[in-house]
Coordinates of N, CA and C in Angstrom, one line a residue:
X1 N 114.4 76.9 130.2 CA 115.0 76.0 129.2 C 115.9 75.0 129.9
X2 N 116.6 75.4 131.0 CA 117.5 74.5 131.7 C 116.7 73.4 132.3
X3 N 115.6 73.7 133.0 CA 114.7 72.7 133.6 C 114.1 71.8 132.5
X4 N 113.7 72.4 131.4 CA 113.1 71.6 130.3 C 114.0 70.6 129.8
X5 N 115.3 71.0 129.6 CA 116.3 70.0 129.1 C 116.6 69.0 130.1
X6 N 116.6 69.3 131.4 CA 116.8 68.4 132.5 C 115.7 67.3 132.4
X7 N 114.5 67.7 132.2 CA 113.4 66.7 132.1 C 113.6 65.7 131.0
X8 N 114.1 66.2 129.8 CA 114.3 65.3 128.7 C 115.4 64.4 128.9
X9 N 116.3 64.7 129.7 CA 117.5 63.8 130.0 C 117.1 62.7 130.9
X10 N 116.1 62.9 131.7 CA 115.7 61.8 132.7 C 114.7 60.9 132.0
X11 N 115.1 59.6 132.0 CA 114.4 58.6 131.3 C 112.9 58.4 131.7
X12 N 112.7 58.6 133.0 CA 111.4 58.3 133.6 C 110.4 59.4 133.4
X13 N 110.8 60.6 133.0 CA 109.9 61.8 132.8 C 110.0 62.3 131.4
X14 N 108.8 62.5 130.8 CA 108.8 63.0 129.5 C 107.9 64.2 129.4
X15 N 108.3 65.3 128.7 CA 107.4 66.5 128.6 C 106.1 66.1 127.9
X16 N 105.1 66.7 128.4 CA 103.8 66.5 127.7 C 103.3 67.7 127.0
X17 N 102.1 67.7 126.5 CA 101.6 68.8 125.7 C 101.6 70.1 126.5
X18 N 101.2 70.0 127.8 CA 101.2 71.2 128.7 C 102.6 71.8 128.9
X19 N 103.6 70.9 129.0 CA 105.0 71.3 129.2 C 105.5 72.1 128.0
X20 N 105.2 71.5 126.8 CA 105.6 72.2 125.5 C 104.9 73.5 125.4
X21 N 103.6 73.5 125.7 CA 102.8 74.7 125.5 C 103.3 75.8 126.4
X22 N 103.7 75.5 127.6 CA 104.2 76.5 128.5 C 105.6 77.0 128.0
X23 N 106.4 76.1 127.5 CA 107.7 76.6 127.0 C 107.5 77.5 125.7
X24 N 106.6 77.1 124.9 CA 106.3 77.8 123.7 C 105.9 79.2 124.0
X25 N 105.0 79.3 125.0 CA 104.5 80.7 125.4 C 105.6 81.5 125.9
X26 N 106.5 80.9 126.7 CA 107.6 81.7 127.2 C 108.6 82.2 126.2
X27 N 108.9 81.3 125.2 CA 109.8 81.6 124.1 C 109.2 82.8 123.2
X28 N 107.9 82.7 122.9 CA 107.3 83.7 122.1 C 107.3 85.0 122.8
X29 N 107.0 85.0 124.1 CA 107.0 86.3 124.9 C 108.4 86.9 125.0
X30 N 109.4 86.0 125.0 CA 110.8 86.5 125.0 C 111.3 86.9 123.6
X31 N 110.4 86.9 122.6 CA 110.8 87.2 121.2 C 111.8 86.2 120.6
X32 N 111.8 85.0 121.1 CA 112.7 84.0 120.6 C 111.8 83.1 119.6
X33 N 111.4 83.7 118.6 CA 110.4 83.1 117.6 C 111.0 81.9 117.0
X34 N 112.2 82.0 116.5 CA 112.9 80.8 115.8 C 113.0 79.6 116.7
X35 N 113.4 79.9 118.0 CA 113.5 78.8 118.9 C 112.2 78.2 119.2
X36 N 111.1 79.0 119.3 CA 109.8 78.5 119.6 C 109.3 77.6 118.4
X37 N 109.6 78.0 117.2 CA 109.2 77.2 116.0 C 109.9 75.9 116.0
X38 N 111.2 75.9 116.3 CA 111.9 74.6 116.4 C 111.4 73.7 117.5
X39 N 111.0 74.3 118.6 CA 110.5 73.5 119.7 C 109.1 72.9 119.3
X40 N 108.3 73.7 118.6 CA 107.0 73.2 118.1 C 107.2 72.0 117.2
X41 N 108.1 72.1 116.3 CA 108.4 71.0 115.4 C 108.9 69.8 116.1
X42 N 109.7 70.0 117.1 CA 110.3 68.9 118.0 C 109.1 68.2 118.7
X43 N 108.2 69.0 119.2 CA 107.0 68.5 119.9 C 106.3 67.5 119.0
X44 N 106.1 67.9 117.8 CA 105.3 67.0 116.8 C 106.2 65.8 116.4
X45 N 107.5 66.0 116.3 CA 108.4 64.9 116.0 C 108.4 63.8 117.0
X46 N 108.0 64.2 118.3 CA 107.9 63.2 119.4 C 106.5 62.7 119.5
X47 N 105.7 62.8 118.4 CA 104.4 62.3 118.4 C 103.4 62.9 119.5
X48 N 103.7 64.1 119.8 CA 102.8 64.8 120.7 C 101.9 65.7 119.9
X49 N 100.6 65.4 120.0 CA 99.6 66.2 119.2 C 99.3 67.5 119.9
X50 N 99.5 68.7 119.2 CA 99.2 69.9 119.9 C 97.7 70.0 120.1
X51 N 97.2 70.6 121.2 CA 95.8 70.8 121.4 C 95.4 72.2 121.0
X52 N 94.2 72.5 121.3 CA 93.7 73.8 120.9 C 94.4 75.0 121.6
X53 N 94.8 74.8 122.9 CA 95.6 75.8 123.6 C 96.9 76.0 123.0
X54 N 97.6 74.9 122.6 CA 98.9 75.0 122.0 C 98.9 75.7 120.7
X55 N 97.9 75.4 119.8 CA 97.8 76.1 118.6 C 97.5 77.6 118.7
X56 N 96.7 77.9 119.7 CA 96.4 79.3 120.0 C 97.6 80.1 120.4
X57 N 98.4 79.4 121.3 CA 99.7 80.0 121.7 C 100.6 80.3 120.6
X58 N 100.7 79.3 119.7 CA 101.6 79.4 118.5 C 101.1 80.5 117.6
X59 N 99.8 80.5 117.2 CA 99.3 81.5 116.3 C 99.5 82.9 116.9
X60 N 99.2 83.1 118.1 CA 99.3 84.4 118.7 C 100.8 84.8 118.8
X61 N 101.7 83.9 119.1 CA 103.1 84.1 119.2 C 103.7 84.5 117.9
X62 N 103.2 83.9 116.8 CA 103.7 84.2 115.5 C 103.2 85.6 115.1
X63 N 102.0 85.9 115.3 CA 101.4 87.2 115.0 C 102.1 88.3 115.8
X64 N 102.4 88.1 117.0 CA 103.1 89.1 117.8 C 104.5 89.3 117.5
X65 N 105.1 88.4 116.7 CA 106.5 88.5 116.3 C 106.6 88.7 114.8
X66 N 105.5 89.4 114.2 CA 105.5 89.8 112.8 C 105.6 88.6 111.8
X67 N 105.1 87.5 112.2 CA 105.1 86.3 111.3 C 103.6 85.9 111.0
X68 N 102.9 86.9 110.5 CA 101.5 86.7 110.2 C 101.3 85.7 109.1
X69 N 102.1 85.7 108.1 CA 102.0 84.7 107.0 C 102.2 83.3 107.5
X70 N 103.1 83.1 108.4 CA 103.3 81.8 109.0 C 102.1 81.4 109.8
X71 N 101.6 82.3 110.5 CA 100.4 82.0 111.4 C 99.2 81.6 110.5
X72 N 99.0 82.3 109.4 CA 97.9 82.0 108.5 C 98.1 80.7 107.8
X73 N 99.3 80.4 107.4 CA 99.7 79.1 106.8 C 99.4 78.0 107.7
X74 N 99.8 78.1 109.0 CA 99.6 77.1 110.0 C 98.1 76.9 110.2
X75 N 97.4 78.0 110.3 CA 95.9 77.9 110.6 C 95.2 77.2 109.4
X76 N 95.5 77.5 108.2 CA 94.9 76.8 107.1 C 95.4 75.4 106.9
X77 N 96.6 75.1 107.4 CA 97.2 73.8 107.3 C 96.5 72.8 108.3
X78 N 96.1 73.4 109.4 CA 95.5 72.6 110.5 C 94.2 72.0 109.9
X79 N 93.5 72.8 109.1 CA 92.3 72.2 108.5 C 91.0 72.4 109.3
X80 N 90.1 71.5 109.0 CA 88.8 71.6 109.7 C 88.8 71.0 111.1
X81 N 88.9 71.8 112.1 CA 88.9 71.3 113.4 C 88.3 72.3 114.3
X82 N 88.4 72.2 115.6 CA 87.8 73.1 116.6 C 88.3 74.5 116.4
X83 N 89.5 74.7 115.9 CA 90.1 76.1 115.8 C 89.2 76.9 114.8
X84 N 88.6 76.2 113.8 CA 87.8 77.0 112.9 C 86.5 77.5 113.4
X85 N 86.1 77.0 114.6 CA 84.9 77.5 115.2 C 85.2 78.3 116.5
X86 N 86.4 78.7 116.7 CA 86.8 79.4 117.9 C 87.1 80.9 117.5
X87 N 86.2 81.8 117.9 CA 86.3 83.2 117.6 C 87.5 83.8 118.1
X88 N 88.1 83.3 119.3 CA 89.3 83.8 119.8 C 90.4 83.7 118.9
X89 N 90.5 82.5 118.1 CA 91.6 82.3 117.2 C 91.5 83.3 116.0
X90 N 90.2 83.6 115.6 CA 90.0 84.6 114.5 C 90.4 86.0 115.0
X91 N 90.1 86.3 116.2 CA 90.5 87.6 116.8 C 92.0 87.8 116.7
X92 N 92.7 86.7 117.1 CA 94.2 86.7 117.1 C 94.7 87.0 115.6
X93 N 94.1 86.3 114.7 CA 94.6 86.5 113.3 C 94.2 87.9 112.7
X94 N 93.0 88.4 113.1 CA 92.6 89.7 112.6 C 93.5 90.8 113.2
X95 N 93.7 90.7 114.5 CA 94.6 91.7 115.2 C 96.0 91.6 114.6
X96 N 96.5 90.4 114.5 CA 97.9 90.2 114.0 C 98.1 90.8 112.6
X97 N 97.1 90.5 111.7 CA 97.2 91.0 110.3 C 97.1 92.5 110.3
X98 N 96.2 93.0 111.1 CA 96.0 94.5 111.1 C 97.3 95.2 111.6
X99 N 97.8 94.7 112.7 CA 99.0 95.4 113.3 C 100.2 95.3 112.4
X100 N 100.2 94.3 111.6 CA 101.4 94.1 110.7 C 101.2 94.6 109.3
X101 N 100.3 95.6 109.2 CA 100.1 96.3 107.9 C 99.4 95.5 106.8
X102 N 98.7 94.4 107.2 CA 97.9 93.6 106.3 C 96.4 93.7 106.6
X103 N 95.9 94.9 106.5 CA 94.5 95.1 106.9 C 93.6 94.5 105.9
X104 N 93.9 94.3 104.7 CA 93.1 93.7 103.7 C 92.8 92.2 104.1
X105 N 93.8 91.6 104.6 CA 93.7 90.2 105.1 C 92.8 90.2 106.3
X106 N 93.0 91.1 107.2 CA 92.2 91.2 108.4 C 90.7 91.4 108.1
X107 N 90.5 92.3 107.1 CA 89.1 92.6 106.6 C 88.4 91.3 106.0
X108 N 89.2 90.6 105.2 CA 88.7 89.4 104.6 C 88.3 88.3 105.6
X109 N 89.2 88.2 106.6 CA 88.9 87.2 107.7 C 87.6 87.6 108.4
X110 N 87.5 88.9 108.7 CA 86.3 89.4 109.4 C 85.1 89.2 108.6
X111 N 85.1 89.5 107.3 CA 84.0 89.3 106.5 C 83.5 87.9 106.3
X112 N 84.5 87.0 106.5 CA 84.2 85.5 106.3 C 83.5 84.9 107.5
X113 N 83.5 85.6 108.6 CA 83.0 85.0 109.9 C 81.6 84.6 109.8
X114 N 80.7 85.4 109.2 CA 79.3 85.1 109.1 C 79.1 83.9 108.3
X115 N 79.8 83.7 107.2 CA 79.7 82.5 106.4 C 80.1 81.2 107.1
X116 N 81.0 81.4 108.1 CA 81.4 80.2 108.9 C 80.5 80.0 110.1
X117 N 79.4 80.8 110.2 CA 78.5 80.6 111.3 C 79.0 81.2 112.6
X118 N 80.0 82.1 112.5 CA 80.5 82.7 113.8 C 80.0 84.1 114.0
X119 N 79.8 84.5 115.2 CA 79.4 85.8 115.6 C 80.5 86.6 116.1
X120 N 80.9 87.7 115.5 CA 82.0 88.5 116.1 C 81.6 89.0 117.5
X121 N 82.6 88.9 118.4 CA 82.4 89.4 119.8 C 83.0 90.8 119.9
X122 N 82.9 91.3 121.2 CA 83.4 92.6 121.4 C 84.9 92.8 121.1
X123 N 85.7 91.7 121.3 CA 87.1 91.8 121.0 C 87.3 91.9 119.4
X124 N 86.5 91.1 118.7 CA 86.6 91.1 117.2 C 86.3 92.6 116.7
X125 N 85.2 93.2 117.2 CA 84.9 94.5 116.7 C 86.0 95.5 117.2
X126 N 86.5 95.3 118.4 CA 87.4 96.3 118.9 C 88.7 96.3 118.1
X127 N 89.2 95.1 117.7 CA 90.5 95.0 116.9 C 90.2 95.5 115.5
X128 N 89.0 95.3 115.0 CA 88.7 95.8 113.7 C 88.6 97.3 113.6
X129 N 88.0 97.9 114.6 CA 87.8 99.3 114.7 C 89.2 100.0 114.9
X130 N 90.1 99.3 115.7 CA 91.4 99.9 115.8 C 92.2 99.8 114.5
X131 N 92.0 98.7 113.8 CA 92.6 98.6 112.5 C 92.1 99.6 111.5
X132 N 90.8 99.9 111.5 CA 90.2 100.8 110.6 C 90.7 102.2 110.9
X133 N 90.9 102.6 112.1 CA 91.5 103.9 112.5 C 92.9 104.0 112.0
X134 N 93.6 102.9 112.2 CA 95.0 102.8 111.7 C 95.1 103.1 110.2
X135 N 94.1 102.6 109.5 CA 94.1 102.8 108.0 C 93.6 104.2 107.6
X136 N 93.0 104.9 108.6 CA 92.5 106.2 108.3 C 91.1 106.3 107.8
X137 N 90.4 105.1 107.9 CA 89.0 105.1 107.3 C 88.1 105.4 108.4
X138 N 87.9 106.6 108.8 CA 87.2 107.0 110.0 C 85.7 106.7 109.9
X139 N 85.2 106.9 108.7 CA 83.7 106.7 108.4 C 83.4 105.2 108.7
X140 N 84.2 104.3 108.3 CA 84.0 102.9 108.5 C 84.0 102.5 110.0
X141 N 84.9 103.2 110.7 CA 84.9 103.0 112.2 C 83.6 103.3 112.8
X142 N 83.0 104.4 112.4 CA 81.7 104.8 112.9 C 80.6 103.8 112.6
X143 N 80.6 103.4 111.3 CA 79.7 102.4 110.9 C 79.8 101.1 111.6
X144 N 81.1 100.7 111.9 CA 81.3 99.4 112.6 C 80.8 99.5 114.1
X145 N 81.0 100.7 114.7 CA 80.5 100.9 116.0 C 79.0 100.8 116.1
X146 N 78.3 101.4 115.2 CA 76.9 101.3 115.2 C 76.4 99.9 114.8
X147 N 77.2 99.2 114.0 CA 76.8 97.8 113.6 C 76.9 96.9 114.8
X148 N 77.9 97.0 115.6 CA 78.1 96.1 116.7 C 77.0 96.3 117.7
X149 N 76.6 97.5 117.9 CA 75.5 97.7 118.9 C 74.2 97.2 118.3
X150 N 74.0 97.3 117.0 CA 72.8 96.8 116.3 C 72.7 95.3 116.4
X151 N 73.8 94.7 116.4 CA 73.9 93.2 116.5 C 73.8 92.7 118.0
X152 N 73.7 93.6 118.9 CA 73.6 93.3 120.3 C 74.9 93.0 121.0
X153 N 76.0 93.5 120.4 CA 77.3 93.3 120.9 C 77.7 94.6 121.6
X154 N 77.6 94.7 122.9 CA 77.9 96.0 123.6 C 79.4 96.3 123.6
X155 N 79.8 97.5 123.3 CA 81.2 97.9 123.5 C 81.7 97.8 124.9
X156 N 82.9 97.5 125.2 CA 83.4 97.6 126.5 C 84.3 98.8 126.7
X157 N 84.9 99.0 127.8 CA 85.7 100.2 128.1 C 86.8 100.4 127.1
X158 N 87.4 99.2 126.7 CA 88.6 99.3 125.7 C 88.1 99.8 124.4
X159 N 86.9 99.3 123.9 CA 86.3 99.8 122.7 C 86.1 101.3 122.7
X160 N 85.5 101.8 123.8 CA 85.2 103.2 123.9 C 86.5 104.0 123.9
X161 N 87.5 103.6 124.5 CA 88.8 104.3 124.6 C 89.4 104.4 123.2
X162 N 89.4 103.3 122.4 CA 89.9 103.3 121.1 C 89.1 104.3 120.2
X163 N 87.8 104.2 120.3 CA 86.9 105.1 119.6 C 87.2 106.5 119.9
X164 N 87.3 106.9 121.2 CA 87.5 108.2 121.6 C 88.8 108.8 121.0
X165 N 89.9 108.0 121.1 CA 91.2 108.4 120.6 C 91.2 108.6 119.1
X166 N 90.5 107.7 118.4 CA 90.4 107.8 116.9 C 89.6 109.0 116.5
X167 N 88.5 109.2 117.1 CA 87.6 110.4 116.7 C 88.2 111.7 117.2
X168 N 89.0 111.7 118.2 CA 89.7 112.9 118.6 C 90.7 113.3 117.5
X169 N 91.5 112.3 117.1 CA 92.5 112.6 116.0 C 91.8 113.0 114.7
X170 N 90.6 112.6 114.5 CA 89.9 113.0 113.3 C 89.0 114.2 113.5
X171 N 89.0 114.7 114.7 CA 88.3 116.0 115.1 C 86.8 115.8 114.9
X172 N 86.3 114.6 115.2 CA 84.8 114.4 115.1 C 84.3 114.6 116.6
X173 N 84.1 115.8 116.9 CA 83.9 116.2 118.3 C 82.5 115.8 118.8
X174 N 81.5 115.7 117.8 CA 80.2 115.3 118.2 C 80.2 113.8 118.6
X175 N 81.0 113.0 118.0 CA 81.1 111.6 118.3 C 81.8 111.5 119.7
X176 N 82.8 112.3 119.9 CA 83.5 112.3 121.2 C 82.6 112.6 122.4
X177 N 81.8 113.6 122.2 CA 80.8 113.9 123.3 C 79.8 112.8 123.5
X178 N 79.3 112.3 122.4 CA 78.3 111.2 122.5 C 78.9 110.0 123.3
X179 N 80.2 109.6 122.9 CA 80.8 108.5 123.5 C 81.1 108.7 125.0
X180 N 81.5 109.9 125.4 CA 81.7 110.3 126.8 C 80.4 110.1 127.6
X181 N 79.3 110.6 127.0 CA 78.0 110.4 127.7 C 77.6 108.9 127.9
X182 N 77.9 108.2 126.8 CA 77.6 106.7 126.9 C 78.4 106.0 127.9
X183 N 79.7 106.4 128.0 CA 80.5 105.8 129.0 C 80.1 106.1 130.4
X184 N 79.6 107.3 130.6 CA 79.1 107.7 131.9 C 77.9 106.9 132.3
X185 N 77.0 106.7 131.3 CA 75.8 106.0 131.6 C 76.0 104.5 131.9
X186 N 77.1 104.0 131.3 CA 77.4 102.6 131.5 C 78.4 102.3 132.7
X187 N 78.9 103.4 133.3 CA 79.8 103.2 134.4 C 81.2 102.9 134.1
X188 N 81.6 103.2 132.8 CA 83.0 103.0 132.4 C 83.9 104.2 132.9
X189 N 85.2 104.0 132.8 CA 86.1 105.0 133.2 C 87.1 105.2 132.1
X190 N 87.8 106.3 132.2 CA 88.9 106.7 131.2 C 90.3 106.3 131.7
X191 N 91.1 105.9 130.8 CA 92.5 105.6 131.2 C 93.3 106.9 131.0
X192 N 94.5 106.9 131.6 CA 95.3 108.1 131.7 C 95.7 108.7 130.3
X193 N 96.0 107.8 129.3 CA 96.4 108.3 128.0 C 95.2 109.0 127.3
X194 N 94.0 108.5 127.5 CA 92.8 109.1 126.8 C 92.5 110.4 127.5
X195 N 92.6 110.5 128.8 CA 92.4 111.7 129.6 C 93.4 112.8 129.1
X196 N 94.6 112.4 128.9 CA 95.6 113.3 128.5 C 95.3 113.9 127.1
X197 N 94.8 113.0 126.2 CA 94.4 113.5 124.9 C 93.3 114.5 125.0
X198 N 92.3 114.1 125.8 CA 91.1 115.0 125.9 C 91.5 116.4 126.4
X199 N 92.3 116.4 127.4 CA 92.7 117.7 128.0 C 93.6 118.5 127.0
X200 N 94.4 117.8 126.3 CA 95.2 118.5 125.2 C 94.3 119.2 124.2
X201 N 93.2 118.5 123.8 CA 92.3 119.1 122.8 C 91.5 120.2 123.4
X202 N 91.2 120.1 124.7 CA 90.5 121.3 125.4 C 91.5 122.5 125.5
X203 N 92.7 122.2 125.9 CA 93.7 123.3 126.0 C 93.9 124.0 124.7
X204 N 93.9 123.3 123.6 CA 94.1 123.9 122.3 C 92.8 124.4 121.7
X205 N 91.7 124.4 122.5 CA 90.4 124.9 122.1 C 89.8 124.1 120.9
X206 N 90.2 122.9 120.8 CA 89.6 122.0 119.8 C 88.3 121.3 120.4
X207 N 88.3 121.2 121.7 CA 87.1 120.7 122.4 C 86.6 121.7 123.3
X208 N 85.3 121.7 123.5 CA 84.6 122.7 124.4 C 85.0 122.4 125.9
X209 N 85.4 123.4 126.6 CA 85.9 123.2 128.0 C 84.7 122.8 128.9
X210 N 83.5 122.9 128.4 CA 82.3 122.4 129.2 C 82.4 120.9 129.4
X211 N 83.2 120.2 128.6 CA 83.3 118.7 128.7 C 84.1 118.3 129.9
X212 N 84.8 119.3 130.6 CA 85.7 119.0 131.7 C 85.0 118.3 132.8
X213 N 83.8 118.8 133.1 CA 83.0 118.2 134.2 C 82.6 116.8 133.9
X214 N 82.3 116.5 132.7 CA 81.9 115.1 132.2 C 83.2 114.2 132.3
X215 N 84.3 114.7 131.8 CA 85.5 114.0 131.9 C 85.9 113.6 133.3
X216 N 85.7 114.6 134.2 CA 86.0 114.4 135.6 C 85.3 113.2 136.2
X217 N 84.0 113.0 135.7 CA 83.2 111.9 136.2 C 83.7 110.6 135.8
X218 N 84.5 110.6 134.7 CA 84.9 109.3 134.1 C 86.3 109.0 134.5
X219 N 87.0 109.8 135.3 CA 88.3 109.6 135.8 C 88.2 108.8 137.1
X220 N 88.9 107.7 137.3 CA 88.9 106.9 138.5 C 89.3 107.8 139.7
X221 N 88.7 107.7 140.9 CA 89.0 108.5 142.0 C 90.5 108.7 142.3
X222 N 91.2 107.5 142.2 CA 92.6 107.6 142.6 C 93.5 108.4 141.6
X223 N 92.9 108.7 140.4 CA 93.6 109.4 139.4 C 93.3 110.9 139.4
X224 N 92.2 111.3 140.1 CA 91.8 112.7 140.0 C 92.8 113.7 140.4
X225 N 93.7 113.4 141.4 CA 94.7 114.3 141.8 C 96.0 114.2 141.1
X226 N 96.0 113.3 140.0 CA 97.3 113.1 139.3 C 97.6 114.4 138.5
X227 N 98.9 114.6 138.2 CA 99.3 115.8 137.5 C 98.7 116.0 136.1
X228 N 98.4 114.9 135.4 CA 97.9 115.0 134.1 C 96.4 115.5 134.1
X229 N 95.8 115.6 135.2 CA 94.4 116.1 135.3 C 94.4 117.5 135.7
X230 N 95.4 118.3 135.4 CA 95.4 119.7 135.7 C 95.3 120.5 134.4
X231 N 94.3 121.4 134.3 CA 94.2 122.2 133.1 C 94.7 123.6 133.4

């Protein structure tokens, strides 16, 4: 902020869109949402037109600071431009709405994608599946998983980890075993928190101990000797 104000005081140098975008990103990350919004307004007052990157930073910053309504208002205020055809922007809004307890809004945005000619990507499905689990609608999570594969959108390792944790909590052990086998076939690995959950369910006899060998194959080599991998 000190350097930014120094620039504005020097007559020969003026902040540009990149300067403002960088500052906005920093302020939002520091949870200084109000200061970021004021700076965004100041940017426009100086006749600097935000570009796609700037708008993406602001929308994500608002969503991450529990300001989903403001993010949606800004998005619809922008109107018909490149943002409306950018799946990354929709992913930000879907994730933000879901995390802030507004899953109905997230679902509506997701359902409107096809009508806008947009194809959900792996990130879109992943944040939706996470939101569905958060709402406790486990059957819909399974349907969404099969739908994404049917549409040719392959799950990544993050998708699998979210699915595993969700199905573990819902005690859908057949899905857990199927997902573990799929991960092995695709060369994915498990993160520490998912391994810990799996081992907990094995220790409490909720999962068959025969899965230990399969789980071991999915643990990165450097993590095999970690304390959490001791049964």
